[in-house]
Structure formats: structure tokens, C-alpha cells
Short mmCIF file of C-alpha atoms in Angstrom, two decimals:
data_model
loop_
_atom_site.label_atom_id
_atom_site.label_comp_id
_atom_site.label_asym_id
_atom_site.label_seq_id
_atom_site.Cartn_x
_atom_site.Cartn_y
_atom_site.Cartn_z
CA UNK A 1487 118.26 76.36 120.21
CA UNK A 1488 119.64 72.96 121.75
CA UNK A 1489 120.07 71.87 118.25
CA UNK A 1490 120.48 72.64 114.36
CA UNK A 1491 118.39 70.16 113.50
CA UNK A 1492 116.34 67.45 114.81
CA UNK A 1493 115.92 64.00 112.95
CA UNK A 1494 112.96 61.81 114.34
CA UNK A 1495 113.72 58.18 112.87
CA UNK A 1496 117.25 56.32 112.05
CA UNK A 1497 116.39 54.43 109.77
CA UNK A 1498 117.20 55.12 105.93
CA UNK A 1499 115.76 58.55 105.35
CA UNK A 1500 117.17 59.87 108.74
CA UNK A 1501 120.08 58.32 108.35
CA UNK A 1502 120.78 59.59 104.85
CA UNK A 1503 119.47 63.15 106.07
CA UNK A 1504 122.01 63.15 108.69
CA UNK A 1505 124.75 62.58 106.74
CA UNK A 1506 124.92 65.44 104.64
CA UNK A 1507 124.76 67.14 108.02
CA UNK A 1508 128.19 66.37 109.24
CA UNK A 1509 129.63 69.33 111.40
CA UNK A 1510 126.42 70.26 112.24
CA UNK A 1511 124.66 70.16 115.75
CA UNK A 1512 122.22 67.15 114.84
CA UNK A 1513 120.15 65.09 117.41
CA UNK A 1514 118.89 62.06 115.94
CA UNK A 1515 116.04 60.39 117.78
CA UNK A 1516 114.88 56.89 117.37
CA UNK A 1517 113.60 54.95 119.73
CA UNK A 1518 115.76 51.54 118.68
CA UNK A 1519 119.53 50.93 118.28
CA UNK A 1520 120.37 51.85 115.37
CA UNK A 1521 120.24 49.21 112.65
CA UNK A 1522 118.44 46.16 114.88
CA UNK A 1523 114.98 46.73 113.29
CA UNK A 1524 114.84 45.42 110.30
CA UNK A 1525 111.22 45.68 108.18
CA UNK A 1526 111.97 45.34 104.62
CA UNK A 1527 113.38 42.77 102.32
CA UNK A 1528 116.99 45.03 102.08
CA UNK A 1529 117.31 44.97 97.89
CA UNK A 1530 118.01 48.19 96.15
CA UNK A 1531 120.44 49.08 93.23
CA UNK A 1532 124.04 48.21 93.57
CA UNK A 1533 124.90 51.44 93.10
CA UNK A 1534 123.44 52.84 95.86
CA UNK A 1535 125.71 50.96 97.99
CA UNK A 1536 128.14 52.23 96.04
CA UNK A 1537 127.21 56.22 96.42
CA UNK A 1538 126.30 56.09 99.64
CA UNK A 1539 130.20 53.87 100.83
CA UNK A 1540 127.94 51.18 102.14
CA UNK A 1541 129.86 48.72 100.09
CA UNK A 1542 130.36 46.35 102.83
CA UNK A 1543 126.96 45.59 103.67
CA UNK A 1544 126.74 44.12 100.24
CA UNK A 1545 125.65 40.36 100.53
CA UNK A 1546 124.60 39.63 96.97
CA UNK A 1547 124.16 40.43 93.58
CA UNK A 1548 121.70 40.23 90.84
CA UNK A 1549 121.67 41.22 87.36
CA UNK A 1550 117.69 39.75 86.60
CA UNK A 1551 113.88 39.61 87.82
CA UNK A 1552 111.58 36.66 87.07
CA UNK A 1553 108.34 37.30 87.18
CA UNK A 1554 106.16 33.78 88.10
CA UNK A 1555 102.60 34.13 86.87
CA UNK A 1556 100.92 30.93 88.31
CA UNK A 1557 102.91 28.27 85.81
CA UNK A 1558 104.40 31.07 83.59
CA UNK A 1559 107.68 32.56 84.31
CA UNK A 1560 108.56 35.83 82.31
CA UNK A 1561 112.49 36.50 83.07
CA UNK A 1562 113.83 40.60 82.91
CA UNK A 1563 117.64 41.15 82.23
CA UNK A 1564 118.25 44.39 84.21
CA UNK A 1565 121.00 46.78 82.49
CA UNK A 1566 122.08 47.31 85.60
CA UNK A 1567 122.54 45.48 88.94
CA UNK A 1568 120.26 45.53 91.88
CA UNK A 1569 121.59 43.60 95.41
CA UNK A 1570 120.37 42.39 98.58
CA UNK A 1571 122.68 44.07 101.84
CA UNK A 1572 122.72 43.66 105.70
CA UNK A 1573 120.78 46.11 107.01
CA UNK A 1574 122.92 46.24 110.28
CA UNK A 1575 125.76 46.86 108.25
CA UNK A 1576 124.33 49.30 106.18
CA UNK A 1577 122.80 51.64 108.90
CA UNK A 1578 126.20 51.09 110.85
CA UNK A 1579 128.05 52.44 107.88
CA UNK A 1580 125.33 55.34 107.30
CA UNK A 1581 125.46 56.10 111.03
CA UNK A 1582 129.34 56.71 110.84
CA UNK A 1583 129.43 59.02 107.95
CA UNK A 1584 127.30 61.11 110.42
CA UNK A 1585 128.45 62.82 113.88
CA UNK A 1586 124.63 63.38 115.36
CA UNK A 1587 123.85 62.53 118.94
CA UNK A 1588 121.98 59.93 119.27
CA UNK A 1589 118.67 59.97 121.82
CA UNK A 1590 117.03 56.55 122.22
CA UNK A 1591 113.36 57.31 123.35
CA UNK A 1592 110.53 57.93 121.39
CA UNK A 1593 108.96 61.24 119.83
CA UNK A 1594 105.58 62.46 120.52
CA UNK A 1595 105.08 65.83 118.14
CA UNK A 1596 106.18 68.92 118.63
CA UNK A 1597 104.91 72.46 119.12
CA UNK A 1598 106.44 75.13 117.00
CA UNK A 1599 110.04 73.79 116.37
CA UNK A 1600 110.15 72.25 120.12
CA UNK A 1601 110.29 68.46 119.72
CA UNK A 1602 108.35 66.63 122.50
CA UNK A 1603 109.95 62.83 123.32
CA UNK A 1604 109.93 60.06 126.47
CA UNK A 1605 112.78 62.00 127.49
CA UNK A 1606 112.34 65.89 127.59
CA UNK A 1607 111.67 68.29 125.17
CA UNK A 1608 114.29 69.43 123.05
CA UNK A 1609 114.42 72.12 120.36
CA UNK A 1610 116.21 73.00 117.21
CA UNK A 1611 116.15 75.24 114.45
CA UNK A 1612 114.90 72.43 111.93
CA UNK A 1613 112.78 69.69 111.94
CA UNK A 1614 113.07 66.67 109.62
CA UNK A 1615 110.42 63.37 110.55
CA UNK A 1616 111.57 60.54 109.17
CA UNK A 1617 109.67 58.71 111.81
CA UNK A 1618 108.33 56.20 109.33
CA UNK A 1619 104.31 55.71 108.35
CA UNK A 1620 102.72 57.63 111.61
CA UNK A 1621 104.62 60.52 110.94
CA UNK A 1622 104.94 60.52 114.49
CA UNK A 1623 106.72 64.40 114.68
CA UNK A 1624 104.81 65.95 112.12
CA UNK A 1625 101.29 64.62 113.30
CA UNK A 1626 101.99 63.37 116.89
CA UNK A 1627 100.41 59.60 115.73
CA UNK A 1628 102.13 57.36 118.07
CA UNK A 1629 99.13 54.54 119.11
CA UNK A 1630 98.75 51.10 117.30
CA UNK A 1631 95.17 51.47 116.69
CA UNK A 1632 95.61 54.21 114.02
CA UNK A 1633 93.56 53.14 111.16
CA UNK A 1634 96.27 52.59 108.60
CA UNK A 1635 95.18 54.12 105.36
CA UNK A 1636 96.19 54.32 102.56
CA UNK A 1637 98.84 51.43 103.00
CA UNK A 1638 100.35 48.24 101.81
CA UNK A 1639 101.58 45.49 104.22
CA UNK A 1640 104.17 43.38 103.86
CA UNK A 1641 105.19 39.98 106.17
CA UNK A 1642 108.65 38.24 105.57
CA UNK A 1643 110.37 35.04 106.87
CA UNK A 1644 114.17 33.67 105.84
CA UNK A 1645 114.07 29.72 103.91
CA UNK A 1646 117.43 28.09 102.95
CA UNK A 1647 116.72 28.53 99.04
CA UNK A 1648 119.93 29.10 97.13
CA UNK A 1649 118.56 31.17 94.22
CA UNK A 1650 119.68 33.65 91.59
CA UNK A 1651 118.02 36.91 90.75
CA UNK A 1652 114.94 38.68 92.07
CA UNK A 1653 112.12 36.75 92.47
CA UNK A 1654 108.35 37.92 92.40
CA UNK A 1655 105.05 35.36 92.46
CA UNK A 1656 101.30 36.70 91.57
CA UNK A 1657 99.39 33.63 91.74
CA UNK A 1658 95.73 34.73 92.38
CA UNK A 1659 94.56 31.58 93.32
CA UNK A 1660 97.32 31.10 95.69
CA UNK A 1661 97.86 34.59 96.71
CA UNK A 1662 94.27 36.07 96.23
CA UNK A 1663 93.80 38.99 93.96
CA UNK A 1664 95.49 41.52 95.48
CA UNK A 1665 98.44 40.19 97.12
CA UNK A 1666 101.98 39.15 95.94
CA UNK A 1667 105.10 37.37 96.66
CA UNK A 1668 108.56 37.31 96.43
CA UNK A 1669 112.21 36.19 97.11
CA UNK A 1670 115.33 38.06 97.07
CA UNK A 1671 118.45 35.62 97.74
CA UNK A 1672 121.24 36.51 100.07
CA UNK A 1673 124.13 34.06 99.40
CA UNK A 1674 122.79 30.47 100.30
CA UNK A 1675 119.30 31.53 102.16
CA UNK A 1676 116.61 33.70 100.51
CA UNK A 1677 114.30 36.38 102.19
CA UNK A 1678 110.89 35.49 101.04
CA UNK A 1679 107.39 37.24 101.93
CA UNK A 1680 104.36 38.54 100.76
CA UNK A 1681 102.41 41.55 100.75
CA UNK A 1682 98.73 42.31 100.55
CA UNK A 1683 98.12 45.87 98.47
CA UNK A 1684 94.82 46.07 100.59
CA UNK A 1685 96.71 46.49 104.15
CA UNK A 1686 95.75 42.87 105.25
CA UNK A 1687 97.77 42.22 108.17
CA UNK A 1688 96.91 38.62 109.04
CA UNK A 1689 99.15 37.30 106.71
CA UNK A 1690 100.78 34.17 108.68
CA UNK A 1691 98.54 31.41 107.19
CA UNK A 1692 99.03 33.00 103.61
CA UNK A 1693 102.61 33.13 104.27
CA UNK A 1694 103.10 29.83 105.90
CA UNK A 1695 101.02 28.37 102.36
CA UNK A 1696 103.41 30.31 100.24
CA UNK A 1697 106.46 29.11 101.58
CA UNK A 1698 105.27 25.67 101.83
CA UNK A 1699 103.65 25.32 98.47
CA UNK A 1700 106.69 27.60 96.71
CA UNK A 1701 109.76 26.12 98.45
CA UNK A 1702 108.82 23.24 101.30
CA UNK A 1703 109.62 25.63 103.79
CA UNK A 1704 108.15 26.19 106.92
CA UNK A 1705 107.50 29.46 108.51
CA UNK A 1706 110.72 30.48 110.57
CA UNK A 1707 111.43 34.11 112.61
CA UNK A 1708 109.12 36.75 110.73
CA UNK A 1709 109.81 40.80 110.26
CA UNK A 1710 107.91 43.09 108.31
CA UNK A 1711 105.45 46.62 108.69
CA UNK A 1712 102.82 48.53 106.53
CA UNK A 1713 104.32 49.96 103.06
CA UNK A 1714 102.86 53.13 101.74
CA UNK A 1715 100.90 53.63 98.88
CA UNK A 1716 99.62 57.14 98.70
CA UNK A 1717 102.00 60.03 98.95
CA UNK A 1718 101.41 62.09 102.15
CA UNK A 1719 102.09 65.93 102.50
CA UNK A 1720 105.97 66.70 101.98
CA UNK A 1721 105.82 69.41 104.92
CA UNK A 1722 103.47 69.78 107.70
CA UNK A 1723 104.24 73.52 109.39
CA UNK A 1724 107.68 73.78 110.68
CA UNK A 1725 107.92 70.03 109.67
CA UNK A 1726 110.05 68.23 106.92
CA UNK A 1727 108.72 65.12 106.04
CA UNK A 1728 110.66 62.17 104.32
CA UNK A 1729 110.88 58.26 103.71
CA UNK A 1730 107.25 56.49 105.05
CA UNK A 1731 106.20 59.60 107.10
CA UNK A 1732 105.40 61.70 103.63
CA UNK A 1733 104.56 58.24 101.78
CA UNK A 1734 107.26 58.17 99.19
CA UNK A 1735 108.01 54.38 98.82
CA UNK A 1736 107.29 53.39 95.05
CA UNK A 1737 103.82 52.05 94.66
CA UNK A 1738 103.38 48.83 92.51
CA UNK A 1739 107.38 47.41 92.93
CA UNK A 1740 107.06 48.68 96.91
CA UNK A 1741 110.64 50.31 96.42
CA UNK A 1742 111.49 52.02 99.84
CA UNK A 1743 115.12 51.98 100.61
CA UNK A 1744 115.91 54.19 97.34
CA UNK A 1745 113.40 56.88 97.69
CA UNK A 1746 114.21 56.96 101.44
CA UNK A 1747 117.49 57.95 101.09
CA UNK A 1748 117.05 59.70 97.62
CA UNK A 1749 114.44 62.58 99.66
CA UNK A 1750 116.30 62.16 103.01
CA UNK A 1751 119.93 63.33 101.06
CA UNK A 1752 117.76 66.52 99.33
CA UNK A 1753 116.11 67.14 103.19
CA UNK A 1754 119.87 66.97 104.71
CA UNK A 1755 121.17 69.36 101.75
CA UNK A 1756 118.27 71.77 102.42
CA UNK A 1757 118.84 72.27 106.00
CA UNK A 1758 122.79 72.42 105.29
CA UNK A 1759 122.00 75.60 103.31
CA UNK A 1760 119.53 77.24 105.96
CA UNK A 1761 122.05 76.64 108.33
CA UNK A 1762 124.74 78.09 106.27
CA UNK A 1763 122.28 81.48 105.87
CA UNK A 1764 122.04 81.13 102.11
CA UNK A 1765 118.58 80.81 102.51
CA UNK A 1766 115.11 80.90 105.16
CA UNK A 1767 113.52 78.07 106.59
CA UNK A 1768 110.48 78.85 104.65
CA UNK A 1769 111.88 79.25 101.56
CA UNK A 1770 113.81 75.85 102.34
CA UNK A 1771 110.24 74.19 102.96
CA UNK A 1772 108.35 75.66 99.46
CA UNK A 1773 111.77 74.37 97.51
CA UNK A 1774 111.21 70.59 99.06
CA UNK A 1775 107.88 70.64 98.71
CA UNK A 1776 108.27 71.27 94.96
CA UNK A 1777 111.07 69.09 94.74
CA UNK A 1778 109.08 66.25 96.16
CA UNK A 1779 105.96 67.66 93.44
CA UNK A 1780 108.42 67.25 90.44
CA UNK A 1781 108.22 63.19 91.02
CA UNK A 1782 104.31 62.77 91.45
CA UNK A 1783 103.69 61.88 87.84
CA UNK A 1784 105.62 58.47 88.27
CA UNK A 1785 103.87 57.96 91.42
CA UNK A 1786 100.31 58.39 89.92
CA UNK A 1787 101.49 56.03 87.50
CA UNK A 1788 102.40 53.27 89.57
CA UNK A 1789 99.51 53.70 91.91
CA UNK A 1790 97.13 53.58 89.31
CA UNK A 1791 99.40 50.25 87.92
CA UNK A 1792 98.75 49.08 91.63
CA UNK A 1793 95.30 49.03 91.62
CA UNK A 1794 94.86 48.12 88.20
CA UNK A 1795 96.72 45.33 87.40
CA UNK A 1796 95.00 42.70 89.83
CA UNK A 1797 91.95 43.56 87.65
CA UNK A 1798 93.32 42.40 84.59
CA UNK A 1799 93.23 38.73 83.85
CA UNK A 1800 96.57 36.67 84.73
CA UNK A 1801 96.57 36.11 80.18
CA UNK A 1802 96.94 39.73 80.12
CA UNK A 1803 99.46 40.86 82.76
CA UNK A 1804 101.74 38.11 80.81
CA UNK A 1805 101.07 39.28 77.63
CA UNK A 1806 101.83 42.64 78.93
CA UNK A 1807 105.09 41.47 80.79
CA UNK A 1808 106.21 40.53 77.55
CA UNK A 1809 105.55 43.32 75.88
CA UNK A 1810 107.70 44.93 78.81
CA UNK A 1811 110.42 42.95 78.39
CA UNK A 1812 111.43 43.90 74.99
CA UNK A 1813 114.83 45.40 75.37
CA UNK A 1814 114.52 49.05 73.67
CA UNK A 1815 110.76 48.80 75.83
CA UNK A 1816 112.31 47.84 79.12
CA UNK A 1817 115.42 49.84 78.71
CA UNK A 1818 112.87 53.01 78.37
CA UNK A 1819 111.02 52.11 81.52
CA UNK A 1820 113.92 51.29 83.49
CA UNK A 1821 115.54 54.82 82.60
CA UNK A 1822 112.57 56.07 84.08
CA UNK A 1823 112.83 54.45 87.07
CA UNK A 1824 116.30 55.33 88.04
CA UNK A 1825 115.78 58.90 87.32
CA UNK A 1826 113.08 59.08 89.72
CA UNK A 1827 115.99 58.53 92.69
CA UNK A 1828 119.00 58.76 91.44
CA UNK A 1829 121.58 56.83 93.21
CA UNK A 1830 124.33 59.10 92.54
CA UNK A 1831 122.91 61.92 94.46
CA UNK A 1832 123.40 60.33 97.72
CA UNK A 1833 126.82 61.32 97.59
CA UNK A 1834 127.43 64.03 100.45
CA UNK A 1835 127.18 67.88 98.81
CA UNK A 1836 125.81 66.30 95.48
CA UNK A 1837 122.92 68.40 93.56
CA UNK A 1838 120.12 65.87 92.43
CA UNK A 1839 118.89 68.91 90.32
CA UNK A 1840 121.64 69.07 88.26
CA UNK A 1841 122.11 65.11 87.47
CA UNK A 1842 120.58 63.91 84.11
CA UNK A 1843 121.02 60.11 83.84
CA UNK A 1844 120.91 57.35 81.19
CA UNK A 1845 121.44 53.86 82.89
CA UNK A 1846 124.01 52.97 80.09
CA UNK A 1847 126.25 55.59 80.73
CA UNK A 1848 126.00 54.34 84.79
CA UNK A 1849 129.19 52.56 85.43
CA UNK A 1850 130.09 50.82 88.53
CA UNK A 1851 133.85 51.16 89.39
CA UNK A 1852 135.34 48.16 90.56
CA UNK A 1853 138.22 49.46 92.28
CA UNK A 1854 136.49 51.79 94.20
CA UNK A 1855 134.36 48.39 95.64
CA UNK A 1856 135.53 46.59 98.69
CA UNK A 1857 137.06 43.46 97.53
CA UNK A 1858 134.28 40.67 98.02
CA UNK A 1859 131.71 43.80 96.20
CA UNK A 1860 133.60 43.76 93.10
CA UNK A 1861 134.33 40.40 92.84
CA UNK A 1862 130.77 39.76 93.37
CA UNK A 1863 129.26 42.18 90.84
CA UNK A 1864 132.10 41.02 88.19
CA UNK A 1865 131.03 37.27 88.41
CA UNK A 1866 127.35 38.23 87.86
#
């Protein structure tokens, strides 16, 4: 084999997948420096950044959510922090902790367990895609005119707006029924974008309206991609499949970053232990594939919230939002949602299996934070 393992995509999944691969013989193809792309808002829990040693990327905190419901704003105190980070500085950090070769070009499938790519063919005893929605190792979907199925879209712009805390915006009338918006600060400017749940992807006019009817802002540079909202298959043959290429962004709250890394770490740990003989590659593939089964009940939930929800009349989603926000109601919900990716296994050689996690006991160590991190997270 040229390789132990072969990573199509360097973005969060591959990235994380790579680093618990360390000492390995990895080759990591993406067709992008690593780090320049950026498709996503960049807001996750603060301890990720944390577990993963991507402190520094850290650009701001936030310890709430408001929800804005047309005129109504419902407001969430989180029991613990989420942040916004550079992406740059993030995948810099990620790409560090890792010592894969890295192949610019662009993968086209594979046959067996040899990877075809713009630049040769190259094979390797495992597979991981982490190639993002086309799944372009496991199904060999490179071409833009794909029908994209089964997916969300998402368009995003920067506007000077100095805010606090995670903002989200459902205004049907506005927004049309099934579409939403949001803004997620990042120390004196705030990314701000919206996202239609049907795949719409002429979304300029509705985001120039947003931003000029929300914040007096003008459209500036734009970034963003299609978001996944059905789960895909976990393996395909030789194939591991993580991040957007097996669908496992949260539904509803579009979560990516977390999940990405969360599956990519258990893909990375996988393929350390094939390597290291205590187990086959088949055996390695059933255990992911049930790993990644053990987490479809929250996704059926929030899928079927997804749809849902935009039925309901805007009097009801706020009555329900308060409901929510009842702290013994929203503590419940919110244990719930950290469990599903636990931060804490994205430490290198950690065991997501054996982690059992109640968000009060989660404390984030101050002295282990670069300076600016903990001073930030203290003030909030």
C-alpha cells in the first residue's frame, strides 16, 4: 500500500480524523489549502476549542441565544458557553496536531481501496471520505449539476454589528416559511446569513432584504454551501464516511462543526486500531456503522422538528419557545444535545463510548486557556 490511510477532505471531519492518526502513514487530499474555504458561520461549543487545543482560534464568546419571532424576542441562557472561532486558525491548529501528507488535487472515487484523484491514483489500506455533501470518494459525485437532495442551503455575508450572544430570526413574512436567519458576533462585526430548509439557492435578494431590513447593512463578500438534512449511509464498501459526505450535521439548529469532528475523531480511532492489528477492516466498518446508528433517534427528532415547525403558526412556536426555556426544561434538552457529540472525546486516544456527560459537571479550565480565551470566557 502507498498509504495507511487515505482522507479525502480537510476540512473538520478530515482534519479531526487525521489527528488521532499521528505516526501513521496518512495522505490527506483536498483540493484547497487548508483552512482558506470557509462555508459555515464557525460557532460551536467553547469547549470544543478547548478539547481539540484550538484555543487560539477563539474570537468570541457567548453564554445566550435569542430567538426573534417577527416582533417577539424569546432569550435562552445556555449553561454552558458556545463561541464563534477563525476558521483559518482553527484548521491551522487541527492540521498541526497531524503529520499527514498533504495532496492538493481533487478525488474522483476509487475502486477497491485504490483512490482515483487529478493527480494519480494512490492506494491505502483505509479509506475515510470526508469529502463533504457529494461524497465525492465513496460515490465518485464530483459535477455541479448533481441534484442536491435531501439538503439545506445556507448564504452568509459579514455587517459591522457589535452584538452579544447568538442570534436567530424566523420571520415568515420576511423570510418565507421555510427559511431562517441568523447572526453570530465575532468581536465588533457579526457573521449574518440565512438559510432556506428547502435547498433554495438563490438567496442574494432574500439576503440583501435581511440585512437591510435587520441591520441597514448592505450585502458585502458572501460564503456559504448546501447543509445536510438527511443522514446518508455511514459506509459505502471499503468506504468510511464522515462530516457532510454521510449527512451528519444536526438538522433543525444546522450544527456541523461538532458532529464533524465528533464522527471524524471515532473514524481516526477506528482505523488507529486496524492499523495496530487489534482488529479487521470489516469488523472496523460494522462497529462505525453502529456507532453512527446509536445517534439516529436525535436525528429523527430534529428532522421531523425541521419540517414541522414552519407549519405551526408563529403564536405557537413562541408559546413553545417558552415552554423550552424553562430552566429544569431547557437544561434537559440541552443535556441531550451535548451528549449527542461530546466535546470531550475529541481529545486524541479518548473513548466516546465510555464518556457519560451532564453539562453541569462540564467545567472549562481557565488555566489550561490561552490568555485572551480565558479572559474572554471569564468576562462573559
Amino acid at each position: 500500500m502507498d498509504y495507511d490511510v487515505i482522507i479525502a477532505g480537510g476540512s473538520f471531519a478530515g482534519l479531526a480524523a487525521a489527528a488521532q492518526l499521528r505516526g501513521k502513514r496518512v495522505l490527506l487530499i483536498e483540493p484547497h489549502s487548508i483552512g482558506s474555504i470557509q462555508t459555515s458561520a464557525c460557532g460551536t461549543l467553547l469547549a470544543v476549542l478547548e478539547a481539540t487545543g484550538t484555543g487560539d482560534s477563539l474570537i468570541q464568546v457567548h453564554d445566550r441565544i435569542l430567538l426573534h419571532l417577527d416582533r417577539r424576542t424569546i432569550e435562552f441562557e445556555l449553561d454552558y458557553p458556545f463561541c464563534t472561532f477563525d476558521f483559518h486558525t482553527f484548521a491551522s491548529r487541527m492540521l498541526e496536531f497531524s503529520d499527514a501528507e498533504i495532496m492538493r488535487a481533487a478525488v474522483l472515487g476509487h475502486r477497491g481501496h485504490m483512490v482515483l484523484t487529478t493527480r494519480g491514483t494512490f492506494d491505502a489500506g483505509i479509506l475515510i471520505d470526508a469529502s463533504g455533501w457529494r461524497a465525492a470518494l465513496a460515490t465518485g459525485h464530483l459535477t455541479k449539476t448533481d441534484r442536491a437532495q435531501g439538503l439545506s442551503f445556507g448564504l452568509e455575508s459579514v455587517v459591522p454589528a457589535a452584538e452579544q450572544g447568538l442570534h436567530f430570526y424566523y420571520h415568515p413574512k420576511q423570510l418565507g416559511m421555510a427559511n431562517v436567519g441568523w447572526l453570530f458576533p465575532i468581536d465588533g462585526t457579526s457573521r449574518a446569513g440565512v438559510a432556506s430548509y428547502h435547498g433554495r439557492t438563490q438567496l442574494n435578494r432574500l439576503l440583501s432584504e435581511f440585512l437591510l431590513t435587520s441591520f441597514g447593512q448592505p450585502v458585502g463578500s458572501r460564503h456559504g454551501g448546501y447543509i445536510p438534512l438527511r443522514s446518508k449511509p455511514a459506509t459505502t464498501g471499503h468506504v468510511f464516511r464522515v462530516g457532510d459526505a454521510a449527512g451528519q450535521c444536526f438538522p433543525l439548529t444546522a450544527e456541523g462543526i461538532r458532529p464533524a469532528l465528533y464522527f471524524g475523531a471515532a473514524v481516526g480511532r477506528l482505523a488507529r486500531r486496524v492499523l495496530a492489528g487489534e482488529m479487521g477492516e470489516s469488523e472496523a466498518l460494522r462497529e462505525y456503522q453502529a456507532f453512527v446508528n446509536r445517534h439516529q433517534p436525535l436525528y429523527r427528532l430534529l428532522r421531523a422538528m425541521q419540517v414541522g415547525l414552519p407549519r405551526l403558526p408563529l403564536s405557537w412556536i413562541a408559546a413553545l419557545a417558552r415552554q423550552v426555556r424553562r430552566p429544569v426544561g431547557f437544561s434537559a434538552i440541552l443535556n441531550v444535545y451535548w451528549r449527542a457529540a461530546d466535546p470531550r472525546s475529541l481529545t486524541v486516544n479518548s473513548d466516546p463510548s465510555t464518556l457519560s456527560v451532564d453539562p453541569g459537571t462540564v467545567h472549562i479550565d481557565h488555566a489550561h486557556l490561552p490568555e485572551s480565551m480565558a479572559q474572554r470566557s471569564e468576562s462573559r
